[in-house]
Amino acid sequence: MKTDLLKQQTDASLAALKFDNAFVRELPADPNLDNRVRQVHGACYTRVLPTPVAAPQLVGFAPEVAALLDLEPAACTGEEFAQVFVGNQQLPGMDPYACCYGGHQFGNWAGQLGDGRAINLGEIVNRRGQRWALQLKGAGLTPYSRRGDGLAVLRSSVREFLCSEAMYHLGVPTTRALSLLLTGELVIRDMFYDGHPKQEPGAVVCRVAPSFTRFGSFEIFNSRSDIDTLRRLLDYTIRTEFPHLGEPSAAVYLQWFEEVCRSTATLIVHWMRVGFVHGVMNTDNMSILGLTIDYGPYGWLEDYNPDWTPNTTDAAGRRYRFGNQPQIALWNLAQLANSIYPLIEQVEPLQAALQLYGDGYKQGWQSMMAQKLGLQSFEPATDLTLTTDLDQVLRLVETDMTIFYRRLADLAPLEGQDDERLLAPLCDAYYQPEGLTEAHKLQICTWLRSYLQRVARDGVDTVQRRQRMNAVNPKYVLRNYLAQMAIDRAETGDFDLIKQLLEVMRQPYADQPGHEEFAQKRPEWARHRAGCSMLSCSS
Ligand code: AMP
Ligand code: MG
């Protein structure tokens, strides 16, 4: 009796979610409700319900994201929550739909893509007046599912759930993740597309963001010369997500594009700061809000290698390798510029806006590097050489990027230090410290000396420099092998490591004594293990 009462109370807070579905209200709908794979014209979305599943089971939820929706943690553990956020039940006010969008995949126009396995539940407005769209990933077929099954497996859902939240706490703009549920059903996946299909547990993540609109959302209408829908989508986007720009007009469209260029530059600077490789920077995976979106075969740089891509599908061309991300973002922005050109009909201002990206990225990167190194500001006269040489030093032998920067903050001032003492704090950053030759040591120490001289010229004391550096150089990132260990355990029904990682990643810059195990460099077993060093788009 008592527990029944309690259950009603917690369920009641779910019912209090206030839906206000502006996207479906304001934008053209597909009049066809037939949930069959097809081309959809003249519409931004198709109404579609999630496919019910057998046995939803909560794996985890993020209390901070629940709070954005005004949900108490207790409301997230009940039966109703599981039914709703796996897609079996709809709350009053929900109006589920899948979006139509297109995109350039690996540099080629791919035509209509769309939400093939994402179903939007609607938008809520919280007590602070913020609008949040809720979206289930892996909730079944939609007209945009193409050859896919509309489903997601546990391994990729754990990765999306944990990384969305880890990125948020690192200060990187991102979509959020409310919940992760098992569906109680099995899904067949051929992980490396090499003729070894396996059954895997199915799962659903509920993603949360102000909007999930992508570059490809605009590209699809331009590609079809559907200028009317293109304009409606852009006007809607400006009115709801960029209201500070004022009433839509050709001049405002341009300002909007400039803002997308700036926020994209900021986003990529953050990725480069923390060592994140998205892995599939197709234009359908680029958010117009400058958020990290669509966590697929992403990875974290462990040993610093700008040529690394986690995505086996990208192994040949390495288009989406770490060091290429800034160029690719520009290329993607150029596609977005092309797609809104019919609304502006002037090339030069669009080109000037793309230049804003280039300038914004360069400036952002320089001040980010200055912060990573604990410098007051980036002084090109000295610091261009300093950072170029650092790049060489980091590539010299396998060097853990995260540990290297963290340990760099511990270096004492130069006076009286011989090479051995200078290098000591950094030893842990090397995957094979015993493999460092005298020549390597000399090159590293030469750089360390010029760095410490530069620091001395800045006049910031050691304690303050350390604090500043530790505020931008994380100690904890969601290392590829950590996520994989959490997946391995979750596949046996043990969700503890997911919870622990979620908790540790909430304070990535804090020392967190007792949690050092999550700050260790990649163990040898993970070097060539699937899921740790190699991933694919199959998820
Ligand atoms: P992605 O590479 O994950 O961004 O996916 C590209 C496109 O394929 C998007 O339109 C996705 O919705 C769609 N897609 C990916 N996986 C599936 C799947 N299992 N079922 C249906 N559509 C999918
Ligand atoms: Mg995608």
XYZ file of C-alpha atoms and ligand atoms in Angstrom:
563
model
C 0.000 0.000 0.000
C 2.711 2.392 1.090
C 4.872 1.535 -1.932
C 1.868 2.014 -4.220
C 1.444 5.531 -2.905
C 5.121 6.234 -3.390
C 4.957 4.901 -6.924
C 2.038 7.162 -7.765
C 3.923 10.185 -6.481
C 7.041 9.505 -8.496
C 5.055 8.689 -11.605
C 3.151 11.926 -11.125
C 6.291 13.960 -11.664
C 6.616 12.360 -15.102
C 3.085 13.411 -15.916
C 4.067 16.953 -14.983
C 6.406 17.213 -17.999
C 4.978 20.106 -19.993
C 5.160 19.446 -23.719
C 5.118 22.235 -26.254
C 5.906 20.733 -29.643
C 6.870 23.779 -31.657
C 8.771 21.816 -34.316
C 5.757 19.760 -35.381
C 3.370 22.658 -34.916
C 5.282 25.146 -37.038
C 6.873 23.048 -39.749
C 5.380 21.082 -42.659
C 4.499 17.486 -41.822
C 4.562 14.502 -44.121
C 0.856 13.863 -44.743
C 1.615 10.177 -45.273
C 1.595 8.193 -42.013
C 2.725 4.998 -43.690
C 5.767 3.762 -41.734
C 7.533 2.269 -44.747
C 10.987 3.193 -46.018
C 10.494 5.833 -48.707
C 11.478 9.280 -49.983
C 9.611 12.055 -48.202
C 9.167 15.346 -50.062
C 8.101 18.810 -48.948
C 8.098 17.914 -45.243
C 10.484 18.351 -42.299
C 9.231 15.250 -40.471
C 6.956 12.228 -40.425
C 4.848 11.263 -37.417
C 5.827 7.788 -36.264
C 5.523 5.824 -33.023
C 8.369 3.910 -31.395
C 8.123 0.137 -31.794
C 7.126 -1.508 -28.490
C 9.690 -3.876 -26.971
C 9.452 -6.888 -24.689
C 11.122 -6.084 -21.395
C 12.528 -2.609 -20.705
C 15.172 -2.492 -17.999
C 16.875 0.646 -16.718
C 20.657 0.545 -17.012
C 21.322 4.100 -15.900
C 20.169 7.705 -15.953
C 21.853 11.083 -15.524
C 20.407 13.024 -12.587
C 21.653 16.362 -13.999
C 19.762 15.795 -17.226
C 16.658 14.743 -15.323
C 16.981 18.040 -13.421
C 16.960 19.964 -16.710
C 13.539 18.433 -17.279
C 12.482 19.186 -13.670
C 12.440 15.452 -12.906
C 13.417 14.179 -9.474
C 15.827 11.220 -9.477
C 13.052 9.128 -7.901
C 10.928 9.676 -11.008
C 13.604 8.010 -13.139
C 13.681 4.611 -11.513
C 10.027 3.582 -11.678
C 8.222 1.313 -14.087
C 6.538 4.163 -15.933
C 9.866 5.849 -16.670
C 11.193 2.622 -18.170
C 8.078 2.159 -20.313
C 8.120 5.764 -21.532
C 11.839 6.095 -22.237
C 12.109 2.783 -24.033
C 9.237 3.926 -26.245
C 6.485 1.550 -25.104
C 4.232 4.282 -23.724
C 3.629 7.918 -24.592
C 2.951 10.624 -22.057
C 0.122 13.083 -22.640
C 1.430 15.860 -24.891
C 4.025 13.737 -26.709
C 3.744 13.758 -30.493
C 6.504 11.443 -31.791
C 8.138 12.018 -35.158
C 11.234 11.320 -37.248
C 13.011 14.136 -39.110
C 13.851 14.265 -42.783
C 17.413 15.321 -43.544
C 20.163 14.594 -46.002
C 23.912 14.740 -45.840
C 27.349 14.383 -47.320
C 28.883 11.128 -46.134
C 32.677 10.818 -46.467
C 32.621 13.750 -48.869
C 29.854 12.500 -51.161
C 26.265 13.632 -51.377
C 24.171 10.765 -49.976
C 20.656 12.069 -50.626
C 17.903 11.547 -48.063
C 19.083 10.118 -44.751
C 16.872 11.268 -41.872
C 16.135 9.864 -38.442
C 16.507 6.210 -39.347
C 16.594 5.038 -35.781
C 15.849 8.156 -33.814
C 12.335 9.078 -32.789
C 11.651 12.481 -31.274
C 9.124 12.416 -28.466
C 8.496 16.160 -28.410
C 9.821 19.245 -26.675
C 9.316 20.216 -23.069
C 9.611 23.671 -21.535
C 11.074 23.527 -18.044
C 10.383 25.789 -15.071
C 13.166 28.120 -16.186
C 11.524 28.467 -19.582
C 14.174 26.402 -21.382
C 13.078 24.276 -24.312
C 14.454 20.737 -24.497
C 13.776 18.229 -27.244
C 13.671 14.564 -26.203
C 14.745 11.896 -28.645
C 14.951 8.114 -28.380
C 17.788 6.469 -30.284
C 17.190 2.848 -31.232
C 13.397 2.859 -30.891
C 12.484 1.210 -34.166
C 11.873 1.696 -37.865
C 10.925 4.983 -39.476
C 10.413 5.968 -43.134
C 14.088 7.039 -43.009
C 15.518 3.695 -41.899
C 16.820 2.875 -45.398
C 18.407 -0.590 -45.111
C 18.726 -0.457 -41.291
C 16.553 -1.992 -38.607
C 15.979 1.191 -36.613
C 17.596 -0.367 -33.558
C 20.721 0.186 -31.462
C 22.792 -2.260 -29.458
C 23.930 -2.005 -25.853
C 27.600 -1.421 -26.695
C 26.993 1.682 -28.816
C 24.299 2.957 -26.443
C 26.637 2.723 -23.434
C 29.191 4.683 -25.454
C 26.687 7.393 -26.367
C 25.231 7.623 -22.861
C 28.577 7.904 -21.066
C 30.346 10.106 -23.569
C 27.532 12.664 -23.877
C 27.739 13.272 -20.157
C 31.548 13.080 -19.969
C 31.783 15.718 -22.697
C 29.306 17.971 -20.950
C 31.323 17.901 -17.739
C 34.518 18.572 -19.698
C 32.879 21.785 -20.873
C 32.484 20.616 -24.470
C 29.189 21.593 -26.147
C 27.158 18.415 -26.643
C 23.766 16.805 -26.774
C 22.935 15.230 -23.419
C 21.757 11.774 -22.407
C 18.914 11.269 -19.951
C 18.680 7.510 -19.813
C 19.895 4.161 -21.045
C 17.555 1.182 -21.132
C 17.802 -2.375 -22.319
C 14.919 -3.440 -24.531
C 14.973 -7.098 -23.485
C 15.332 -8.028 -27.161
C 18.258 -9.151 -29.270
C 19.582 -7.340 -32.304
C 21.809 -8.807 -35.023
C 24.960 -6.904 -35.894
C 27.974 -7.671 -38.052
C 30.352 -5.446 -36.104
C 33.064 -5.110 -38.749
C 30.886 -5.870 -41.797
C 33.033 -8.944 -42.402
C 30.512 -11.767 -42.399
C 30.437 -12.413 -38.640
C 26.954 -11.382 -37.529
C 26.174 -11.801 -33.841
C 23.169 -11.314 -31.610
C 23.590 -8.434 -29.197
C 21.328 -6.920 -26.533
C 19.193 -4.053 -27.864
C 19.105 -0.713 -26.030
C 17.584 2.748 -26.232
C 19.167 6.040 -25.162
C 17.071 9.140 -24.578
C 19.014 12.124 -25.891
C 18.229 15.670 -24.876
C 19.173 18.903 -26.667
C 17.642 22.292 -27.461
C 17.380 20.998 -31.025
C 18.704 18.155 -33.160
C 18.762 20.163 -36.403
C 21.786 19.329 -38.544
C 23.587 20.864 -41.504
C 21.951 18.095 -43.540
C 18.487 19.288 -42.464
C 19.034 22.277 -44.786
C 20.968 20.452 -47.474
C 18.106 18.088 -48.264
C 15.725 20.883 -49.302
C 18.271 22.739 -51.395
C 19.245 19.485 -53.136
C 15.596 19.105 -54.152
C 15.214 22.790 -55.048
C 12.481 22.948 -52.413
C 13.259 26.543 -51.484
C 9.937 27.064 -49.755
C 10.574 24.346 -47.140
C 14.199 25.435 -46.862
C 13.067 28.944 -45.973
C 10.442 27.700 -43.528
C 12.979 25.584 -41.683
C 15.518 28.397 -41.479
C 12.914 30.962 -40.369
C 11.717 28.555 -37.700
C 15.275 27.845 -36.551
C 16.077 31.537 -36.254
C 12.854 32.363 -34.406
C 13.159 29.537 -31.886
C 16.886 28.974 -31.424
C 18.455 32.263 -32.490
C 15.781 34.788 -31.409
C 18.463 37.388 -30.604
C 19.088 37.727 -34.351
C 15.649 39.276 -34.890
C 13.065 38.690 -37.597
C 14.326 36.514 -40.469
C 15.559 38.306 -43.612
C 18.428 37.768 -46.062
C 20.723 39.784 -43.755
C 19.639 37.720 -40.740
C 20.196 34.447 -42.653
C 23.752 35.578 -43.143
C 24.191 36.504 -39.494
C 22.806 33.118 -38.611
C 25.370 31.413 -40.805
C 28.133 33.511 -39.252
C 27.010 32.362 -35.834
C 27.053 28.705 -36.926
C 30.601 29.272 -38.233
C 31.696 30.729 -34.912
C 30.106 28.077 -32.727
C 31.488 25.302 -34.928
C 34.979 26.801 -34.539
C 34.529 26.838 -30.768
C 33.371 23.218 -30.816
C 36.359 21.968 -32.790
C 38.794 23.857 -30.552
C 37.291 21.973 -27.607
C 37.660 18.615 -29.367
C 41.309 19.377 -30.058
C 41.825 20.459 -26.454
C 40.559 17.240 -24.909
C 41.719 14.815 -27.617
C 38.296 13.785 -28.921
C 37.941 12.260 -32.390
C 34.338 12.236 -33.601
C 34.968 9.586 -36.233
C 32.062 10.373 -38.617
C 31.955 14.091 -39.306
C 29.407 13.707 -42.090
C 27.233 16.790 -42.584
C 24.236 14.951 -41.133
C 26.239 14.623 -37.907
C 26.925 18.361 -37.563
C 24.643 20.324 -35.242
C 23.634 23.867 -36.186
C 24.037 24.723 -32.491
C 27.687 23.693 -32.505
C 27.012 20.668 -30.300
C 28.799 17.349 -30.459
C 26.101 15.101 -31.900
C 25.783 11.424 -32.875
C 28.278 9.464 -30.848
C 29.203 6.584 -33.130
C 32.721 5.289 -33.723
C 34.286 8.172 -31.798
C 37.485 7.755 -29.816
C 39.911 9.515 -27.487
C 43.508 10.085 -28.388
C 45.553 8.000 -26.029
C 48.998 8.132 -27.542
C 49.171 11.464 -29.330
C 48.793 10.724 -33.024
C 47.056 13.350 -35.140
C 46.635 10.774 -37.926
C 44.559 8.447 -35.783
C 40.948 7.672 -36.592
C 38.946 5.268 -34.439
C 36.614 4.456 -37.336
C 37.596 1.337 -39.304
C 35.178 2.436 -42.070
C 37.470 5.458 -42.460
C 40.756 3.547 -42.215
C 41.680 3.914 -45.881
C 41.221 7.671 -46.367
C 41.466 8.766 -42.730
C 39.239 11.672 -43.639
C 38.055 12.009 -40.050
C 41.425 11.629 -38.300
C 42.081 13.805 -35.252
C 44.293 16.336 -37.011
C 41.904 16.751 -39.936
C 38.833 17.725 -37.906
C 39.347 21.503 -38.269
C 39.518 21.200 -42.095
C 36.501 18.928 -42.259
C 34.393 21.302 -40.186
C 35.205 24.018 -42.734
C 34.291 21.723 -45.613
C 31.005 20.911 -43.890
C 30.271 24.587 -43.294
C 30.861 25.205 -47.010
C 28.149 22.614 -47.745
C 25.806 24.426 -45.373
C 26.643 27.713 -47.118
C 25.774 26.153 -50.478
C 22.499 24.894 -49.130
C 21.273 28.294 -47.921
C 22.701 30.193 -50.906
C 19.279 30.373 -52.629
C 17.986 32.395 -49.679
C 20.860 34.887 -49.846
C 22.007 34.827 -53.477
C 25.351 36.443 -52.749
C 28.576 34.493 -52.717
C 30.975 36.983 -51.114
C 29.340 37.372 -47.707
C 29.041 33.602 -47.400
C 32.715 33.278 -48.233
C 33.544 35.974 -45.704
C 31.612 34.015 -43.082
C 33.637 30.900 -43.884
C 36.705 33.027 -43.333
C 35.264 33.816 -39.882
C 35.452 30.125 -39.165
C 39.107 30.022 -40.206
C 40.004 33.086 -38.160
C 37.869 32.001 -35.203
C 39.428 28.566 -35.198
C 42.972 29.919 -35.392
C 42.420 32.394 -32.573
C 40.532 29.884 -30.484
C 43.210 27.260 -30.976
C 45.981 29.653 -29.997
C 44.342 30.804 -26.804
C 43.387 27.206 -25.978
C 47.022 26.120 -26.410
C 48.179 29.010 -24.239
C 45.767 27.823 -21.544
C 46.867 24.209 -21.866
C 50.442 25.343 -21.361
C 49.546 27.684 -18.503
C 50.616 30.826 -20.369
C 49.001 34.230 -19.882
C 48.362 34.546 -23.600
C 49.549 33.147 -26.909
C 52.438 35.215 -28.223
C 52.947 34.216 -31.852
C 56.553 35.444 -31.913
C 57.600 32.677 -29.515
C 54.638 30.383 -29.133
C 54.183 29.305 -32.749
C 57.581 27.628 -32.545
C 56.918 26.383 -29.034
C 53.683 24.613 -30.071
C 55.106 23.289 -33.357
C 58.029 21.803 -31.474
C 55.668 20.378 -28.862
C 53.745 18.617 -31.626
C 57.008 16.978 -32.705
C 57.898 16.030 -29.149
C 54.501 14.426 -28.569
C 54.833 12.368 -31.770
C 58.368 11.263 -31.038
C 57.375 8.104 -29.162
C 54.012 6.889 -27.901
C 52.977 9.618 -25.475
C 49.673 9.758 -23.623
C 48.251 13.175 -24.434
C 46.054 13.469 -21.338
C 48.725 12.409 -18.860
C 51.397 14.502 -20.576
C 49.534 17.804 -20.115
C 48.490 16.923 -16.600
C 52.100 16.158 -15.630
C 53.432 19.207 -17.417
C 51.591 21.250 -14.806
C 53.712 19.573 -12.100
C 57.063 20.726 -13.519
C 59.112 22.800 -11.120
C 60.942 25.938 -12.288
C 64.052 25.331 -14.317
C 66.819 26.367 -11.892
C 69.352 23.658 -11.280
C 67.378 20.784 -12.822
C 69.333 18.180 -14.759
C 67.639 16.259 -17.567
C 66.875 13.264 -15.385
C 64.968 15.349 -12.829
C 63.307 17.425 -15.511
C 61.888 14.366 -17.223
C 60.895 12.444 -14.090
C 57.359 13.819 -13.652
C 56.554 12.990 -17.286
C 57.665 9.364 -17.296
C 54.172 8.088 -16.677
C 52.990 9.659 -19.937
C 55.155 7.303 -22.008
C 53.784 3.973 -23.114
C 57.293 2.509 -23.243
C 59.494 4.674 -21.017
C 62.307 2.152 -21.304
C 62.249 2.667 -25.088
C 63.236 6.340 -24.799
C 66.665 6.715 -26.390
C 69.211 9.367 -25.393
C 68.276 11.285 -28.550
C 64.582 11.213 -27.584
C 65.383 12.385 -24.073
C 67.514 15.199 -25.405
C 64.760 16.421 -27.738
C 62.119 16.247 -25.004
C 64.324 18.015 -22.469
C 65.293 20.708 -24.946
C 61.614 21.440 -25.409
C 60.907 21.321 -21.666
C 63.691 23.827 -21.079
C 62.392 26.255 -23.675
C 58.897 25.815 -22.248
C 60.030 26.551 -18.700
C 61.962 29.593 -19.894
C 58.816 30.826 -21.597
C 56.849 30.207 -18.384
C 59.462 32.090 -16.358
C 59.137 35.094 -18.685
C 55.390 35.057 -18.012
C 56.032 35.481 -14.307
C 53.091 33.318 -13.142
C 53.971 31.382 -10.001
C 54.063 27.602 -10.130
C 51.022 26.988 -7.952
C 48.850 29.314 -9.979
C 50.089 27.882 -13.271
C 49.322 24.365 -12.077
C 45.797 25.373 -11.066
C 45.119 27.046 -14.372
C 46.454 24.137 -16.378
C 44.518 21.566 -14.395
C 41.335 23.492 -15.097
C 41.647 22.914 -18.858
C 43.686 19.693 -19.044
C 41.433 16.911 -17.779
C 42.720 14.120 -15.597
C 39.800 11.852 -16.508
C 38.514 11.291 -20.028
C 36.341 8.434 -21.242
C 39.273 6.404 -22.494
C 38.292 3.891 -25.158
C 39.217 0.931 -22.996
C 37.252 2.246 -19.986
C 34.064 2.436 -22.028
C 34.792 -1.057 -23.359
C 35.254 -2.494 -19.855
C 31.913 -0.967 -18.847
C 30.333 -2.548 -21.941
C 31.866 -5.971 -21.262
C 30.433 -5.902 -17.748
C 27.057 -4.519 -18.820
C 26.722 -7.384 -21.304
C 26.858 -9.754 -18.307
C 24.169 -7.741 -16.518
C 26.484 -5.775 -14.224
C 25.957 -2.023 -14.620
C 28.212 -0.891 -11.761
C 31.085 0.283 -13.907
C 28.724 2.406 -16.000
C 27.556 4.101 -12.818
C 31.104 4.557 -11.534
C 32.318 6.039 -14.802
C 29.338 8.369 -14.994
C 30.224 9.556 -11.492
C 33.994 9.954 -12.044
C 33.472 11.768 -15.354
C 31.343 14.356 -13.554
C 34.560 15.955 -12.247
C 37.157 15.374 -14.933
C 39.497 18.121 -13.737
C 39.510 17.171 -10.041
C 42.153 14.850 -8.632
C 39.629 12.438 -7.057
C 41.952 10.414 -4.816
C 41.001 6.747 -4.882
C 39.926 6.892 -8.529
C 43.392 6.855 -10.113
C 42.552 3.596 -11.859
C 40.339 5.619 -14.241
C 43.211 7.951 -15.144
C 45.614 5.216 -16.270
C 46.952 4.988 -19.782
C 45.626 2.280 -22.052
C 46.713 -1.190 -20.889
C 48.464 -3.457 -23.407
C 45.449 -5.782 -23.768
C 43.445 -2.888 -25.200
C 45.969 -1.955 -27.884
C 44.351 -3.955 -30.688
C 41.122 -4.975 -29.043
C 37.880 -4.276 -30.976
C 35.973 -1.473 -29.289
C 39.161 0.001 -27.797
C 41.251 0.897 -30.797
C 38.928 -0.052 -33.635
C 35.278 0.771 -34.064
C 32.920 0.810 -36.985
C 29.688 2.542 -37.927
C 27.826 -0.685 -37.099
C 26.004 0.153 -33.923
P 25.150 7.679 -38.713
O 26.356 7.277 -39.479
O 24.935 6.909 -37.436
O 25.050 9.146 -38.507
O 23.896 7.266 -39.593
C 23.672 7.753 -40.885
C 22.249 7.497 -41.271
O 21.941 6.104 -41.161
C 21.225 8.218 -40.411
O 20.174 8.600 -41.243
C 20.809 7.163 -39.431
O 19.530 7.394 -38.918
C 20.847 5.909 -40.283
N 21.060 4.688 -39.496
C 22.189 4.318 -38.843
N 22.004 3.135 -38.227
C 20.738 2.750 -38.491
C 19.934 1.605 -38.152
N 20.394 0.618 -37.393
N 18.674 1.571 -38.613
C 18.187 2.552 -39.371
N 18.867 3.633 -39.735
C 20.133 3.735 -39.308
Mg 23.939 10.404 -37.704
